[in-house]
mmCIF file of C-alpha atoms and ligand atoms in Angstrom:
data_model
loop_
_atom_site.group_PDB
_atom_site.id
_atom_site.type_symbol
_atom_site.label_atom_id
_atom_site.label_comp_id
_atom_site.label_asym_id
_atom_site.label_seq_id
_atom_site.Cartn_x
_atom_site.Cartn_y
_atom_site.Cartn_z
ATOM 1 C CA UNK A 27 -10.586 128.558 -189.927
ATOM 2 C CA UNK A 28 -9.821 131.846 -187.743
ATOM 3 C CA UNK A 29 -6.207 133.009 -188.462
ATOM 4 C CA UNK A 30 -3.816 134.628 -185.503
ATOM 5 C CA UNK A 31 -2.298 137.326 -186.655
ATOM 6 C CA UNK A 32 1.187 138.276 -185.712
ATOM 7 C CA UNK A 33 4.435 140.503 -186.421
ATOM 8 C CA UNK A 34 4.083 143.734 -188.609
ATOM 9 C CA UNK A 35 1.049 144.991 -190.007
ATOM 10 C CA UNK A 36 -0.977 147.932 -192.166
ATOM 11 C CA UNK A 37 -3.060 149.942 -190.038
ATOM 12 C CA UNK A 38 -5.167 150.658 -192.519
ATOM 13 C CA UNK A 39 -6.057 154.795 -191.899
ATOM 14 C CA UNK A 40 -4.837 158.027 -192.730
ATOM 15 C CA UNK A 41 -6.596 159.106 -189.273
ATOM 16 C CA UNK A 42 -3.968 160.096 -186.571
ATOM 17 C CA UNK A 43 -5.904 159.231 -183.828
ATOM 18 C CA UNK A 44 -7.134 155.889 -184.930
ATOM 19 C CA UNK A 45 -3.911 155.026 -185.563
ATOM 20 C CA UNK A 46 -2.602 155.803 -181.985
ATOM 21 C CA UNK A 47 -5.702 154.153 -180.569
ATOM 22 C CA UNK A 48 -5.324 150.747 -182.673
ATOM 23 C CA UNK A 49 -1.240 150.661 -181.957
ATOM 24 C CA UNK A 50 -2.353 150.987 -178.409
ATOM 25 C CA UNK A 51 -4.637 148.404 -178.664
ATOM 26 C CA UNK A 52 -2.269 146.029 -180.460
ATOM 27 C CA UNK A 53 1.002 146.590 -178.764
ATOM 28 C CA UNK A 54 0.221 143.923 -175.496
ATOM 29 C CA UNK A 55 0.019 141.336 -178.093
ATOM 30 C CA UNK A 56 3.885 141.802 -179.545
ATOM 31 C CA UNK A 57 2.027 143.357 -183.102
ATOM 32 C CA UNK A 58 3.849 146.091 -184.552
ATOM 33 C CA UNK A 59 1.469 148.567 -186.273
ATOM 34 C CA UNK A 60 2.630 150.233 -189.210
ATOM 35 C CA UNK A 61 0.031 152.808 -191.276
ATOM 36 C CA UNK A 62 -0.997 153.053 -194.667
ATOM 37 C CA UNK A 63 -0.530 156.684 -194.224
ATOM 38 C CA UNK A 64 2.653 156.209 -193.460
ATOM 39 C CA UNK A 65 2.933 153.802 -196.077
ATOM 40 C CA UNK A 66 2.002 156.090 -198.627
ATOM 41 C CA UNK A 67 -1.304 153.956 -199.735
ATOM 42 C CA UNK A 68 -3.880 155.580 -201.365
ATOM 43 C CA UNK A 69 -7.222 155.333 -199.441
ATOM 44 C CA UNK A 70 -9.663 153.309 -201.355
ATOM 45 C CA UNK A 71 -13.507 155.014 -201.804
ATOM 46 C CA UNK A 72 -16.036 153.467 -199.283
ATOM 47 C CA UNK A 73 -18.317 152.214 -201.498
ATOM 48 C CA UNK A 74 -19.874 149.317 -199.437
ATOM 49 C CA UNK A 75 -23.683 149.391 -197.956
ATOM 50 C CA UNK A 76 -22.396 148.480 -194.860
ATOM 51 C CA UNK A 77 -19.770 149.088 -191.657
ATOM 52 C CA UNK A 78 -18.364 145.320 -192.758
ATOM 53 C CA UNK A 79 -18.166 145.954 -195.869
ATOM 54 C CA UNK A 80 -16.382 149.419 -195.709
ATOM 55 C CA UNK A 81 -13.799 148.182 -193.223
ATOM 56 C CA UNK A 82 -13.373 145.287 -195.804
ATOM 57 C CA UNK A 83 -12.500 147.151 -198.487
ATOM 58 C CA UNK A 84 -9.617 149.108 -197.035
ATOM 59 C CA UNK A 85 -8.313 146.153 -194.838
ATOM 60 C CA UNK A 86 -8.103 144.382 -198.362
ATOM 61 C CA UNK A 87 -6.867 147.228 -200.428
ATOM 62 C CA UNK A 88 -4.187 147.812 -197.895
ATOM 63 C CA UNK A 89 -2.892 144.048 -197.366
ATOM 64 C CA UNK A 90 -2.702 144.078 -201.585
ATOM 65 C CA UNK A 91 -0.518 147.037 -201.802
ATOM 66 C CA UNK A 92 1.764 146.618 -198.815
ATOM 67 C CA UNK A 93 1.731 142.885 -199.074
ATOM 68 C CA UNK A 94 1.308 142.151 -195.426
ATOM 69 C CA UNK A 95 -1.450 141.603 -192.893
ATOM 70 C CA UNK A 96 -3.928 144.952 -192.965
ATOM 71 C CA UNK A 97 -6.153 145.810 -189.946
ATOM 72 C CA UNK A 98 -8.929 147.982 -190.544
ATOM 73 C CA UNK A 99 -12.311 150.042 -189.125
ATOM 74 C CA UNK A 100 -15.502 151.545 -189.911
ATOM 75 C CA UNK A 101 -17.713 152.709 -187.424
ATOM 76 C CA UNK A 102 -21.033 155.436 -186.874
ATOM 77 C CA UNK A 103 -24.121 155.968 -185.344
ATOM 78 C CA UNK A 104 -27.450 154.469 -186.337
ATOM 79 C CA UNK A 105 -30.591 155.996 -184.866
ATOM 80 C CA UNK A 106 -33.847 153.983 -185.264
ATOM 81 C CA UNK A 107 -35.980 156.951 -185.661
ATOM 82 C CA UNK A 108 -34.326 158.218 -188.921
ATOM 83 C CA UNK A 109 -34.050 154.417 -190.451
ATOM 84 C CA UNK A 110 -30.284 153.916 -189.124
ATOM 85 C CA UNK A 111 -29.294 157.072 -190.248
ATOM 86 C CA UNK A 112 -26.613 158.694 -190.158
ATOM 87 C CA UNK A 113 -25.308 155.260 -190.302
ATOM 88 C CA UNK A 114 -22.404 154.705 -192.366
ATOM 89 C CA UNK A 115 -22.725 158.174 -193.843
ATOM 90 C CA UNK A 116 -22.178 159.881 -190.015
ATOM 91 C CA UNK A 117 -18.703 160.987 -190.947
ATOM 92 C CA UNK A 118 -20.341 162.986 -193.666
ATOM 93 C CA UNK A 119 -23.445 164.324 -192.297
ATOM 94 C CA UNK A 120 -20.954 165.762 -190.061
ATOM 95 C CA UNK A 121 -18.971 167.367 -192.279
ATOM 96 C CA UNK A 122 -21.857 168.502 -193.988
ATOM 97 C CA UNK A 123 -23.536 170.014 -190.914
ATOM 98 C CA UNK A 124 -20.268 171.972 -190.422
ATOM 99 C CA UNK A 125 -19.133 170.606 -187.444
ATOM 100 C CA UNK A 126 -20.604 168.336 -184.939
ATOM 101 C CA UNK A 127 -22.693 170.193 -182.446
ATOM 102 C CA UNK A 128 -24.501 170.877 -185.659
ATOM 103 C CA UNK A 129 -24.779 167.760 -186.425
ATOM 104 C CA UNK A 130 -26.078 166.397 -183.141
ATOM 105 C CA UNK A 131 -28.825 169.168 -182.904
ATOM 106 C CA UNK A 132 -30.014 167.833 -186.929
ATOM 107 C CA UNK A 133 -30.333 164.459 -185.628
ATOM 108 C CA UNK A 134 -32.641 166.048 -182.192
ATOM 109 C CA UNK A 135 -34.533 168.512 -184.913
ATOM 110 C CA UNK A 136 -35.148 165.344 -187.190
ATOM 111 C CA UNK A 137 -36.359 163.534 -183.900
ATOM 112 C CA UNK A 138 -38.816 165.939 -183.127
ATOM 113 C CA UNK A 139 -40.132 166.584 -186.252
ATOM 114 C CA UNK A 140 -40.704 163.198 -186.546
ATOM 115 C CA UNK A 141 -42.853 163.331 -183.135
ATOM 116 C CA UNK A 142 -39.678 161.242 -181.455
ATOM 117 C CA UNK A 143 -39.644 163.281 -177.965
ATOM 118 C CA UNK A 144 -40.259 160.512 -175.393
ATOM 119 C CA UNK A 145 -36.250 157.921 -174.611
ATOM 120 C CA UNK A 146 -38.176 154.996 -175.532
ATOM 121 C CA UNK A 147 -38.393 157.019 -178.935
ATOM 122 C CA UNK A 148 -35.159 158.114 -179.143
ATOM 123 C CA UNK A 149 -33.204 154.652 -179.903
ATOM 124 C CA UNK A 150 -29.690 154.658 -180.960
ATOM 125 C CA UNK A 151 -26.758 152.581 -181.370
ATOM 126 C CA UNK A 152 -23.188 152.770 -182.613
ATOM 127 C CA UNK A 153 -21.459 150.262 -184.360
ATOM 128 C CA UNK A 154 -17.600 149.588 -185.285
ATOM 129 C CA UNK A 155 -16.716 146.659 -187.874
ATOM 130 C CA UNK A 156 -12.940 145.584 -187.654
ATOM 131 C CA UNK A 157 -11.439 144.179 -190.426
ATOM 132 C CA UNK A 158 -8.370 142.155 -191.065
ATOM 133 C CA UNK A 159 -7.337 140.724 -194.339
ATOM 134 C CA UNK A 160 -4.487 138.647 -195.627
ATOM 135 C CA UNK A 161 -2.170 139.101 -198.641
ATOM 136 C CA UNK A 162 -3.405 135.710 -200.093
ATOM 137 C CA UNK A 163 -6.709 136.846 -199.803
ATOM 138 C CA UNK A 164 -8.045 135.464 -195.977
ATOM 139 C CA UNK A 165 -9.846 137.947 -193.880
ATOM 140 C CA UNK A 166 -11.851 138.206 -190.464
ATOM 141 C CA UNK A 167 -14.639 140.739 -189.481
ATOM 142 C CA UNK A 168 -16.034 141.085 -186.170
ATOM 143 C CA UNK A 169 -18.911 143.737 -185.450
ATOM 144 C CA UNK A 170 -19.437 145.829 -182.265
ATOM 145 C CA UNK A 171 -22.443 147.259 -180.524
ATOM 146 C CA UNK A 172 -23.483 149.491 -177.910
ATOM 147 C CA UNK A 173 -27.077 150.537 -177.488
ATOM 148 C CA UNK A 174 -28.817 153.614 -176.060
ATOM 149 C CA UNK A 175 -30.827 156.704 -176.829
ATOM 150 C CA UNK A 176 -30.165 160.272 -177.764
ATOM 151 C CA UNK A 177 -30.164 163.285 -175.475
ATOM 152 C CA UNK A 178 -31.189 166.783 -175.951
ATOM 153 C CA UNK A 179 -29.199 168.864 -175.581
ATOM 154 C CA UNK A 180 -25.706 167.194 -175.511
ATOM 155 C CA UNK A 181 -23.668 165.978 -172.447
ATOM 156 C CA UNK A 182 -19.773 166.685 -171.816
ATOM 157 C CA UNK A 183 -16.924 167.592 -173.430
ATOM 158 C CA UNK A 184 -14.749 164.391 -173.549
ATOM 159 C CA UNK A 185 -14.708 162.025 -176.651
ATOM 160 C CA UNK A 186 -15.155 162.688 -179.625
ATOM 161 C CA UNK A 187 -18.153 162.930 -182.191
ATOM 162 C CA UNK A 188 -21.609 161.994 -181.552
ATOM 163 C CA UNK A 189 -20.457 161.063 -177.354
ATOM 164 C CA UNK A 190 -22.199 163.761 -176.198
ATOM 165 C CA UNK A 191 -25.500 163.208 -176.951
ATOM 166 C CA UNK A 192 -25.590 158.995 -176.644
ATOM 167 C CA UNK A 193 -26.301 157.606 -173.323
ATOM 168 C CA UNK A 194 -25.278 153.988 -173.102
ATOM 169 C CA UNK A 195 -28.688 152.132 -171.334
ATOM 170 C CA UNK A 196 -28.008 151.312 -167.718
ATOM 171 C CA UNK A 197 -25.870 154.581 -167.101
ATOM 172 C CA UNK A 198 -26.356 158.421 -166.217
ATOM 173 C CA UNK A 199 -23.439 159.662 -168.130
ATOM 174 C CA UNK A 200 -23.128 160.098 -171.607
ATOM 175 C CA UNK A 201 -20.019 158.577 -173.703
ATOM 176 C CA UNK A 202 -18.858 162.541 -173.513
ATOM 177 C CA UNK A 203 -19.335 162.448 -169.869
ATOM 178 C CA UNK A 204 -17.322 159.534 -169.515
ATOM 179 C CA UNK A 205 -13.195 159.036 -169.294
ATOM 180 C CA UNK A 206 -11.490 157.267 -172.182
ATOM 181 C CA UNK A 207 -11.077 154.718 -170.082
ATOM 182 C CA UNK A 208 -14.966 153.957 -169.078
ATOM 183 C CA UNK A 209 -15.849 154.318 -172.614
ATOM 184 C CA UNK A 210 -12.704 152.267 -174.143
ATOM 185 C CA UNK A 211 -11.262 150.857 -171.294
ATOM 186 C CA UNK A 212 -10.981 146.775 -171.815
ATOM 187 C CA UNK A 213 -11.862 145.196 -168.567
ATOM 188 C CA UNK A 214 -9.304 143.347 -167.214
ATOM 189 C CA UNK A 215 -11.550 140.071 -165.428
ATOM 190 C CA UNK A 216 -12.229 139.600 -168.780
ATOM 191 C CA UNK A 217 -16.129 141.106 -168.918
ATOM 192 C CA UNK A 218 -17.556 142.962 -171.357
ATOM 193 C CA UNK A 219 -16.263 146.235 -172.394
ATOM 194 C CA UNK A 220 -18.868 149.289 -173.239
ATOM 195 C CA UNK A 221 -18.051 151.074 -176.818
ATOM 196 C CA UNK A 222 -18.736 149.421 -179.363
ATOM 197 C CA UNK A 223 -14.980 149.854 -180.635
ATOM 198 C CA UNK A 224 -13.604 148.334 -177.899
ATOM 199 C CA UNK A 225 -16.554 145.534 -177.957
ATOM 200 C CA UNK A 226 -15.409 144.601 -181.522
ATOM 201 C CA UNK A 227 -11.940 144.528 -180.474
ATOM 202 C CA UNK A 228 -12.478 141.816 -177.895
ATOM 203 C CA UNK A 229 -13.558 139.904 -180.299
ATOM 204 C CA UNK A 230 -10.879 140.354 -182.530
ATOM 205 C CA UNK A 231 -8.587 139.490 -180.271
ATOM 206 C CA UNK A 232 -10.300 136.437 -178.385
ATOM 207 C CA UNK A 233 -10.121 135.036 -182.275
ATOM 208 C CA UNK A 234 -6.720 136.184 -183.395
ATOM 209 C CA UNK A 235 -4.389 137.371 -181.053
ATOM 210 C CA UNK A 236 -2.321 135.922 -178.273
ATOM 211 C CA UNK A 237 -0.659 138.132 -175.395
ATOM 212 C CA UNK A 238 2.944 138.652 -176.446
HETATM 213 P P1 IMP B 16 -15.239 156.429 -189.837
HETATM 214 O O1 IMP B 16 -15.309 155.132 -189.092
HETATM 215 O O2 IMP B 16 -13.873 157.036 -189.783
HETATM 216 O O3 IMP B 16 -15.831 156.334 -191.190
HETATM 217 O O4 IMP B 16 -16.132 157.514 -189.087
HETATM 218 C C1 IMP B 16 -17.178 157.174 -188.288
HETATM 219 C C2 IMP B 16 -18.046 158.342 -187.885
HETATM 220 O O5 IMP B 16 -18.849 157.928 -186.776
HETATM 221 C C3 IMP B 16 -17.333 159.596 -187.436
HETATM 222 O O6 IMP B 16 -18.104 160.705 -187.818
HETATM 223 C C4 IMP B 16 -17.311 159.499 -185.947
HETATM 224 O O7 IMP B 16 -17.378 160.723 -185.328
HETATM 225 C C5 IMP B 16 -18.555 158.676 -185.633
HETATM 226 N N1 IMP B 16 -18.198 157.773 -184.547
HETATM 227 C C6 IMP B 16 -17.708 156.511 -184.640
HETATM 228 N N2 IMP B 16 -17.427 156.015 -183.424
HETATM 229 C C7 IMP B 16 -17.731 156.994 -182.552
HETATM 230 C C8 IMP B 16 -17.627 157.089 -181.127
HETATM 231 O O8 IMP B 16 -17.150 156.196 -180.413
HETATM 232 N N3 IMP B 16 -18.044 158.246 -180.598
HETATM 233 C C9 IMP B 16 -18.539 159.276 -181.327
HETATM 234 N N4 IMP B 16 -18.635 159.251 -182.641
HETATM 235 C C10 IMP B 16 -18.236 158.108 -183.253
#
C-alpha cells in the first residue's frame, strides 16, 4: 500500500541546489523539508547498479539516522550509443573530464568515433529516481524519463549539466535553451511535465502527497 507522506522530513542531499529545488517542490503540499546536510548525516557511498537503487540507499540511510521520513534523488544521462553511459556514473565522468563542456564534447568524440553522426544515432535520455523511505522500514520509488538526442556542439547557457547538448524530441530548443520553468515547470491542467525530474515528481506526488 502507497503511503502519504506528511509533516517534517530529511531531504536527503548535501547539494544546495537540490535542496532549494525539492523544498520548492514540497512546500504547496504543507511538507517541511529539512536536510541531511543540515542535519549533520553522513552521506552514504552510492554503491547501487542503478538510479533506484542509489536514491534508495540514501533515502534509507537518512530516515535511519534522523528517524523521520527521508526524500531522496539520483538522476544522469544515458546515451544509447555508449551502452547508457555515462549513466549513473555522469556526475563523475564530469568531474573527471574537468568540467562539463568537457564532458559534453567526450560524449560527441565517443559518438563519432563510434560512426554515431546521423540524430537517429545519437539517442539519449535522462533519468531521475525519487526515493522516499520510512523509519520502520516502508519506502516508494518512482522513475522519470525524458527522451531525445545529443547535439554537437552544445546549445545555451541556462540549466545546468548535460542541458546544453540534449534536445527533448518534439522541440527546437535544448534543455539549456529552455527557462527553468519549460524544463521544470509542473503544468498546472494537470499534463505531463518535460524533465525527467519533474516527471518523477508527479508521480510522487499523485501517490503520496495531498495539497496542503
Ligand atoms: P546526482 O543525481 O547528484 O548523482 O548527479 C546526476 C548527474 O547527472 C550530474 O552530473 C548532473 O549534472 C546530471 N544531470 C542530472 N539531471 C540533469 C539535468 O536535468 N540536466 C543536466 N544534467 C543533469
Amino acid at each position: 500500500m502507497t503511503r502519504l507522506l506528511q509533516g517534517r522530513i530529511v531531504v536527503a542531499t548535501h547539494n544546495a541546489g537540490k535542496l532549494r529545488e525539492m523544498r520548492e517542490l514540497l512546500a504547496p503540499y504543507g511538507i517541511e523539508a529539512v536536510s541531511a546536510g543540515e542535519l549533520g548525516l553522513a552521506e552514504p557511498d552510492e554503491t547501487a547498479t542503478d538510479f533506484i537503487g542509489n536514491a534508495l540507499i540514501k533515502a534509507e540511510a537518512a530516515a535511519r539516522a534522523a528517524n523521520l521520513p527521508a526524500f531522496a534523488d539520483d538522476s544522469g544521462l544515458c546515451v544509447d550509443g555508449l551502452n547508457g553511459d555515462p549513466g549513473i556514473y555522469s556526475a563523475r565522468w564530469a568531474k573527471e573530464a574537468g568540467d562539463y563542456d568537457r564532458v559534453m564534447a567526450k560524449i560527441d568524440g565517443l559518438l563519432i568515433e563510434r560512426g554515431c553522426v546521423a540524430p537517429e544515432q545519437r539517442r539519449a535520455h535522462f533519468v531521475s529516481a525519487l526515493a522516499v523511505a520510512w523509519p520502520d522500514g516502508h519506502r516508494e520509488t518512482f522513475e522519470g524519463k525524458v527522451f531525445g538526442i545529443i547535439v554537437a556542439p552544445p546549445r545555451g547557457t541556462a540549466g545546468f549539466g548535460y542541458d546544453p547538448c540534449f534536445l527533448p524530441d518534439g522541440h527546437t530548443r535544448t534543455f539549456g535553451e529552455m527557462t527553468s520553468d519549460e524544463k521544470h515547470g509542473i503544468p498546472a491542467d494537470g499534463s505531463q511535465a518535460l524533465s525527467h525530474r519533474a516527471r518523477a515528481f508527479q508521480m510522487l506526488a499523485a501517490a503520496c502527497l495531498r495539497k496542503a
